[in-house]
Coordinates of C-alpha atoms and ligand atoms in Angstrom, one line a residue:
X17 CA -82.0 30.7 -25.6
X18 CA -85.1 28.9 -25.8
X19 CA -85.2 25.1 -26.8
X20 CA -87.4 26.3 -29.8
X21 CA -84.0 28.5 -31.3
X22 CA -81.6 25.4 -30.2
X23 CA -83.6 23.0 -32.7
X24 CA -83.2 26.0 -35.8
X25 CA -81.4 24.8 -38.3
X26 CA -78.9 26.4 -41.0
X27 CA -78.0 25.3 -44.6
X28 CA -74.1 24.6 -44.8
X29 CA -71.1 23.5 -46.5
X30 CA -67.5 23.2 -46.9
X31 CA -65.8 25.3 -49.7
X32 CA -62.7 26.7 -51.1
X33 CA -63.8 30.4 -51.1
X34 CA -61.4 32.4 -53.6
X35 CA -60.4 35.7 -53.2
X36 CA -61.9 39.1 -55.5
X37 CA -59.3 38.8 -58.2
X38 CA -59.7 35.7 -58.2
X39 CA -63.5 34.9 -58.7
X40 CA -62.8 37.9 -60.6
X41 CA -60.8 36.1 -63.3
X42 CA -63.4 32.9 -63.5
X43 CA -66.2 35.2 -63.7
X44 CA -64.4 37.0 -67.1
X45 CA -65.4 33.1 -68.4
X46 CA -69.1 33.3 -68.4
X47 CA -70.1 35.6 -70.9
X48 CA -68.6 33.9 -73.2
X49 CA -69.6 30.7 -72.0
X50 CA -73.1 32.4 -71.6
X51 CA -73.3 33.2 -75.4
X52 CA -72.5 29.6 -76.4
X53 CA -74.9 27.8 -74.1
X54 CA -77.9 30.4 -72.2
X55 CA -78.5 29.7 -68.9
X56 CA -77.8 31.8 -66.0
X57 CA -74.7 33.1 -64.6
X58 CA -74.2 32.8 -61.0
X59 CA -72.9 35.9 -59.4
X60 CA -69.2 36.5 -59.5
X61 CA -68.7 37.1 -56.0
X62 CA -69.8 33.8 -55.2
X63 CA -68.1 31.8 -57.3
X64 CA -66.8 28.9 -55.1
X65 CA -65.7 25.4 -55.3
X66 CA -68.0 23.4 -52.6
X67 CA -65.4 20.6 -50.9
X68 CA -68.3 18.9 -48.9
X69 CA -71.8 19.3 -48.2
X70 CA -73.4 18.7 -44.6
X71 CA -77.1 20.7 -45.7
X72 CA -79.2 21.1 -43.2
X73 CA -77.6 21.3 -39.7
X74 CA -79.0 22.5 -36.1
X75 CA -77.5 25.9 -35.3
X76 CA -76.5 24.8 -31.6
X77 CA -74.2 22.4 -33.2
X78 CA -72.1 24.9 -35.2
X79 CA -69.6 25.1 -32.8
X80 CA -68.8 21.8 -32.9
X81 CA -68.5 21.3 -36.4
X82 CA -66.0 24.2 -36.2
X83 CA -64.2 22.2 -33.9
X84 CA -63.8 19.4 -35.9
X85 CA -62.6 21.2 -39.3
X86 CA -60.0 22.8 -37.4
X87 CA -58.6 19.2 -36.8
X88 CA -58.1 19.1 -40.6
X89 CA -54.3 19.5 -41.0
X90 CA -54.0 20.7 -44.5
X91 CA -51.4 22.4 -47.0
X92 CA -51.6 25.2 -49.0
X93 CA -51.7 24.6 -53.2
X94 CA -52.4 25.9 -56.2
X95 CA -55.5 25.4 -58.2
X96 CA -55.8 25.8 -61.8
X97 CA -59.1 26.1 -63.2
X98 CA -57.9 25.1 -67.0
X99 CA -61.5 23.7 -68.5
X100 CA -64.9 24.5 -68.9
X101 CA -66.8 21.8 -69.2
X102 CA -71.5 20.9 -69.0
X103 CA -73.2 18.7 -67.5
X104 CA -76.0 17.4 -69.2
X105 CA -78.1 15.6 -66.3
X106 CA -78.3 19.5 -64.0
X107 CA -77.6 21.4 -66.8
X108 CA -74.9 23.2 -65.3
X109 CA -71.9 24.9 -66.8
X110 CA -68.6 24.9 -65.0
X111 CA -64.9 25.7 -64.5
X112 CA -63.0 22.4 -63.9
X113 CA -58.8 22.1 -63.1
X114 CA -57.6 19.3 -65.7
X115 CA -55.5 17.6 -62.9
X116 CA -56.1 17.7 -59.5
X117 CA -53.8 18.8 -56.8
X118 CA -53.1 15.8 -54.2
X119 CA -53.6 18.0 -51.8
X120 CA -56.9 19.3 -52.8
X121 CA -57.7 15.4 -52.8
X122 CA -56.5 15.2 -49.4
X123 CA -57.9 18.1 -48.0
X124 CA -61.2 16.7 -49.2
X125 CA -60.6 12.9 -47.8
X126 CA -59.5 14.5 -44.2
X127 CA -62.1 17.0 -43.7
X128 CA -64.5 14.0 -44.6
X129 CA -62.8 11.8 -42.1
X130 CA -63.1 14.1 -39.4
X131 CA -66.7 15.2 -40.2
X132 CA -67.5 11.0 -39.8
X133 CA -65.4 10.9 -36.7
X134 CA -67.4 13.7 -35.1
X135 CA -70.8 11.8 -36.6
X136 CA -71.8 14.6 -38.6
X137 CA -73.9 13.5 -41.6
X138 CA -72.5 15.1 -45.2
X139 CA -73.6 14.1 -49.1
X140 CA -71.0 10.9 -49.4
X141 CA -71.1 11.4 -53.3
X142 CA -67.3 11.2 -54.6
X143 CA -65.7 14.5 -55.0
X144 CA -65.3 15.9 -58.5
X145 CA -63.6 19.5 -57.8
X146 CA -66.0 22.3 -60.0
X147 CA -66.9 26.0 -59.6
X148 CA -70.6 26.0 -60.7
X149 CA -70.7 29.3 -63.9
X150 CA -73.8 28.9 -65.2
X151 CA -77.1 27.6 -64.4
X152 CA -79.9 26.0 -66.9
X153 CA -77.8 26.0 -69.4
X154 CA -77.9 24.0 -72.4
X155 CA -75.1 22.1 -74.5
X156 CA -73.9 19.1 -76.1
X157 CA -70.9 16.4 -76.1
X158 CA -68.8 18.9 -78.0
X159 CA -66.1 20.3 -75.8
X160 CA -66.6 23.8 -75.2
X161 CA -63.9 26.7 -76.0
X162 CA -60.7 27.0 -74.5
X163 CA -60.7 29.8 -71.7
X164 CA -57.7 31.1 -70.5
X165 CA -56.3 29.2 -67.4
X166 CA -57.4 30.7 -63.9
X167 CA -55.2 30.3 -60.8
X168 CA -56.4 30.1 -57.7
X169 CA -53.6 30.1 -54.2
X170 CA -55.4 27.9 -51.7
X171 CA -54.6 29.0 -48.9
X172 CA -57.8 28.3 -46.3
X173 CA -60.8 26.6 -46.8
X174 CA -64.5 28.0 -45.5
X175 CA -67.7 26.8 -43.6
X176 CA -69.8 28.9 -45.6
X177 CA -73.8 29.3 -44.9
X178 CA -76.7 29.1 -47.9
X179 CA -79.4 31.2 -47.3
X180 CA -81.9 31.3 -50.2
X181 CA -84.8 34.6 -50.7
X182 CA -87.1 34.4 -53.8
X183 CA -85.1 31.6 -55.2
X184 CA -81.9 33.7 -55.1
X185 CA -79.3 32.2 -53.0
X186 CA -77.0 33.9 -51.1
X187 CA -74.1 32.8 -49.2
X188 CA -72.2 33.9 -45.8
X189 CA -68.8 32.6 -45.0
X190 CA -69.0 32.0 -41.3
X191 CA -65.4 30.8 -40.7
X192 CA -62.2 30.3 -42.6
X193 CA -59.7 27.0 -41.8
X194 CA -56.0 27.6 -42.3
X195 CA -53.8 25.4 -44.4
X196 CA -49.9 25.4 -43.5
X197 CA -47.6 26.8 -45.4
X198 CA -46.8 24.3 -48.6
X199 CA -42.9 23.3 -48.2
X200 CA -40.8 24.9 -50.7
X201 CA -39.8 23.2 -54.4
X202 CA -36.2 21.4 -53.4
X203 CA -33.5 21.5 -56.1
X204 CA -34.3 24.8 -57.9
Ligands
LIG9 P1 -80.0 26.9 -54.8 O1 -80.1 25.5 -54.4 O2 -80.8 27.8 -53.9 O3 -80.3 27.2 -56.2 P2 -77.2 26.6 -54.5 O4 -77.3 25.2 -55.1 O5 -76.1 27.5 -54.8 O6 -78.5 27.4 -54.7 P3 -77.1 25.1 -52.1 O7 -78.1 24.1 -52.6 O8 -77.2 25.5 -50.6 O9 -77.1 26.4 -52.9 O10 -75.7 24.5 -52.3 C1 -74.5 25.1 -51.9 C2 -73.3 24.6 -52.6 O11 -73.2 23.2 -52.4 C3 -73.4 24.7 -54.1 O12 -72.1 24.9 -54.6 C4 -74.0 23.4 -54.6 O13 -73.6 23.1 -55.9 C5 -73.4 22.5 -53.6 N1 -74.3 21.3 -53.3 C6 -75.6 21.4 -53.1 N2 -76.1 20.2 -52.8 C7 -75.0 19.3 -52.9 C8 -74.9 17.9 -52.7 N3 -75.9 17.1 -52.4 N4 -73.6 17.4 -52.8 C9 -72.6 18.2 -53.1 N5 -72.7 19.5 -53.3 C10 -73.9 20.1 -53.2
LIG10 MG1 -78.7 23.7 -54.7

């Protein structure tokens, strides 16, 4: 490999990357979400909830930030998408859970950690957990419709690449993480 290639970089990110059914299920929400507020709806199948973002990264250094999310000791949960909600400063429509799992709050804090241990550079903004519907969108203060709850079983997280053509982005998972087994309910 030529020292040219070892300087290319790739666009990536951390993510909780759902399974067909489902992105499936969250996808049912944005026609009607779509008729309510415009915009553009972002492709079904890649539907995702972003857990941290590194951006722009050299490629030869992929390895190692592999290496260093495998150090995140994680458990399984149980997401439930229960809101859609807008933004009004990106214009963005999205699928929000009402409370958020600790663990999903941990999992988010330790892969952080790790990522700053190993000195890799990420967006430090505070994590607000979303699945990004609809794009351009436009809405106002009042809440939007209730949508039935959607379920997601966490059971990994992904380092996923973003590869955009024509202004179309496109995404890659290029490696999943495994969470342990959660530990059963006691008393039931
Ligand atoms: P495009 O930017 O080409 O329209 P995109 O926003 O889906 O498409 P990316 O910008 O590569 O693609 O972002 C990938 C994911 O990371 C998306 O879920 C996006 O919302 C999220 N993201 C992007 N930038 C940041 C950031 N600075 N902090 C946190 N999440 C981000
Ligand atoms: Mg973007």
């Amino acid at each position: 490999m030529s020292t040219q290639s070892d300087r290319t970089t790739v666009r990536v990110f951390f993510a909780l990357w759902p399974t067909a059914a489902e992105h499936m299920a969250l996808a049912a929400w944005q026609h009607p979400l779509q008729h309510q507020c415009g915009g553009r709806a972002m492709h079904g199948e890649t539907l995702h909830n972003t857990l941290v973002f590194i951006g722009e990264i050299e490629q030869s250094r992929l390895e190692a930030l592999q290496l260093a999310a495998q150090e995140v000791s994680g458990e399984s949960f149980e997401l439930c998408f229960d809101a859609a909600r807008y933004w009004g400063h990106n214009h963005i429509v999205y699928a929000a859970p009402v409370h958020v799992p600790q663990p999903l709050q941990q999992l988010a804090g330790a892969l952080e950690q790790r990522l700053t241990r190993h000195r890799f550079k990420f967006d430090p903004r505070e994590y607000k957990p979303h699945v990004t519907l609809l794009r351009n969108a436009h809405w106002t203060d009042v809440p939007l419709p209730e949508m039935p709850p959607v379920r997601w079983r966490v059971k990994d997280f992904a380092l996923v690449q973003s590869m955009s053509q024509d202004g179309v982005a496109s995404y890659r998972v290029l490696a999943r993480f495994l969470l342990s087994p959660s530990e059963p309910l006691s008393g039931g």
